Amino acid sequence: MSGYTNFAVVGAGAIGKYIVQQLLKDKAAGIIKEVIVLTRQGSNTTVQGDAKVIQVDYSNHASIKQALAGVHVIISTVAGTALDVQGKIAAAGKEAGVELFVPSEFGGVTVGETEGWFGAKGNIHGQLKALGMPYALFYTGAFADYFWTSYVDIASGKVTIGGDGNKQVKFTSRYDIARYVSYVLTHLPAGQLKNRAFSITGDNKSFNEIFKAYEEKTGKKLEVTYIPVSELDAKIAANPEDFSIFVKKYWATAGPFQRTDNHLYPDWNPTPTIDYIPAA
């Protein structure tokens, strides 16, 4: 078998809506047969296009299993506050005959992590292994089209980052992530997808490189504040739930992204980060 044709996406929010729309484009092209979007009961989620939206009681095993009948792949895009629901969905999917589970990653590498924000994502890998549910992980770095308004408000002219700004950071836009995910899941043989982590890179740049490119592009001078890692550690110790500080620490200290699976989608050609940064 080369790739999958029936998909269920859990959630249609920050990254989910991009993945759903790309799957629907591929459905219109005849590559995909069915796209289902699962949402919580009472949700007002709407999807433009030929997708079936099913409201599910995530506390009811039978409800989830019924919604997943005929699905080949579950793509979870749940938010960090809802990660615990993935185990229940995977268990019901296993009984329904689902062949592959894509947990909500789409960020930094979480393999082997057991604590904190990444630990919550890393723990699902063990749950999937215990269930015997094959999985595919997608590590994408920061969202190139979202990072600059959510975590680094570059258009304000004043930015605050962790470390010295020289460490290389991986960025990939949600549009490009969706294109890549849909492509490999529908074109690669199933055996090349199961229990595998895909590392993709839209752009590799340090914050200082990006700031310089921004100034050259706009003619505007940025006021940059660098927070030492030791200070970030203290802030995290005082408030472990502060995700904005966690992000600053992670991108200031994360190891280099040396491996890339970009080549698996030969015509991908992701958009450079600087093209997504607002000018004002």
PDB file of N, CA and C in Angstrom, residues 7 22 56 75 116 121 146 162 174 217 230:
ATOM      1  N   PHE A   7      -8.869   9.867   6.583  1.00  0.00           N
ATOM      2  CA  PHE A   7      -8.257  10.585   7.694  1.00  0.00           C
ATOM      3  C   PHE A   7      -9.289  11.145   8.667  1.00  0.00           C
ATOM      4  N   GLN A  22      -5.632  21.336   3.809  1.00  0.00           N
ATOM      5  CA  GLN A  22      -4.751  20.668   2.848  1.00  0.00           C
ATOM      6  C   GLN A  22      -5.267  19.277   2.505  1.00  0.00           C
ATOM      7  N   VAL A  56     -17.887  14.569  19.405  1.00  0.00           N
ATOM      8  CA  VAL A  56     -17.590  13.336  20.131  1.00  0.00           C
ATOM      9  C   VAL A  56     -17.508  13.608  21.629  1.00  0.00           C
ATOM     10  N   ILE A  75      -4.987  12.201  12.945  1.00  0.00           N
ATOM     11  CA  ILE A  75      -4.029  13.290  13.130  1.00  0.00           C
ATOM     12  C   ILE A  75      -4.538  14.150  14.280  1.00  0.00           C
ATOM     13  N   GLY A 116       7.666  18.509  32.371  1.00  0.00           N
ATOM     14  CA  GLY A 116       7.318  19.817  31.822  1.00  0.00           C
ATOM     15  C   GLY A 116       6.441  19.747  30.587  1.00  0.00           C
ATOM     16  N   LYS A 121       3.960  15.830  26.085  1.00  0.00           N
ATOM     17  CA  LYS A 121       3.873  15.286  24.724  1.00  0.00           C
ATOM     18  C   LYS A 121       4.654  13.981  24.609  1.00  0.00           C
ATOM     19  N   TYR A 146       3.364  32.435  12.746  1.00  0.00           N
ATOM     20  CA  TYR A 146       2.616  32.694  13.990  1.00  0.00           C
ATOM     21  C   TYR A 146       3.526  33.231  15.099  1.00  0.00           C
ATOM     22  N   GLY A 162      15.459  34.893  24.608  1.00  0.00           N
ATOM     23  CA  GLY A 162      16.363  34.261  25.562  1.00  0.00           C
ATOM     24  C   GLY A 162      17.740  34.025  24.980  1.00  0.00           C
ATOM     25  N   ARG A 174       2.747  27.058   9.195  1.00  0.00           N
ATOM     26  CA  ARG A 174       1.667  26.076   9.327  1.00  0.00           C
ATOM     27  C   ARG A 174       1.179  25.612   7.955  1.00  0.00           C
ATOM     28  N   LYS A 217      15.008  44.810   5.524  1.00  0.00           N
ATOM     29  CA  LYS A 217      13.786  44.755   4.718  1.00  0.00           C
ATOM     30  C   LYS A 217      12.889  45.962   4.942  1.00  0.00           C
ATOM     31  N   SER A 230      20.152  31.848  32.740  1.00  0.00           N
ATOM     32  CA  SER A 230      20.026  31.689  34.193  1.00  0.00           C
ATOM     33  C   SER A 230      18.792  32.419  34.726  1.00  0.00           C
TER      34      SER A 230
END
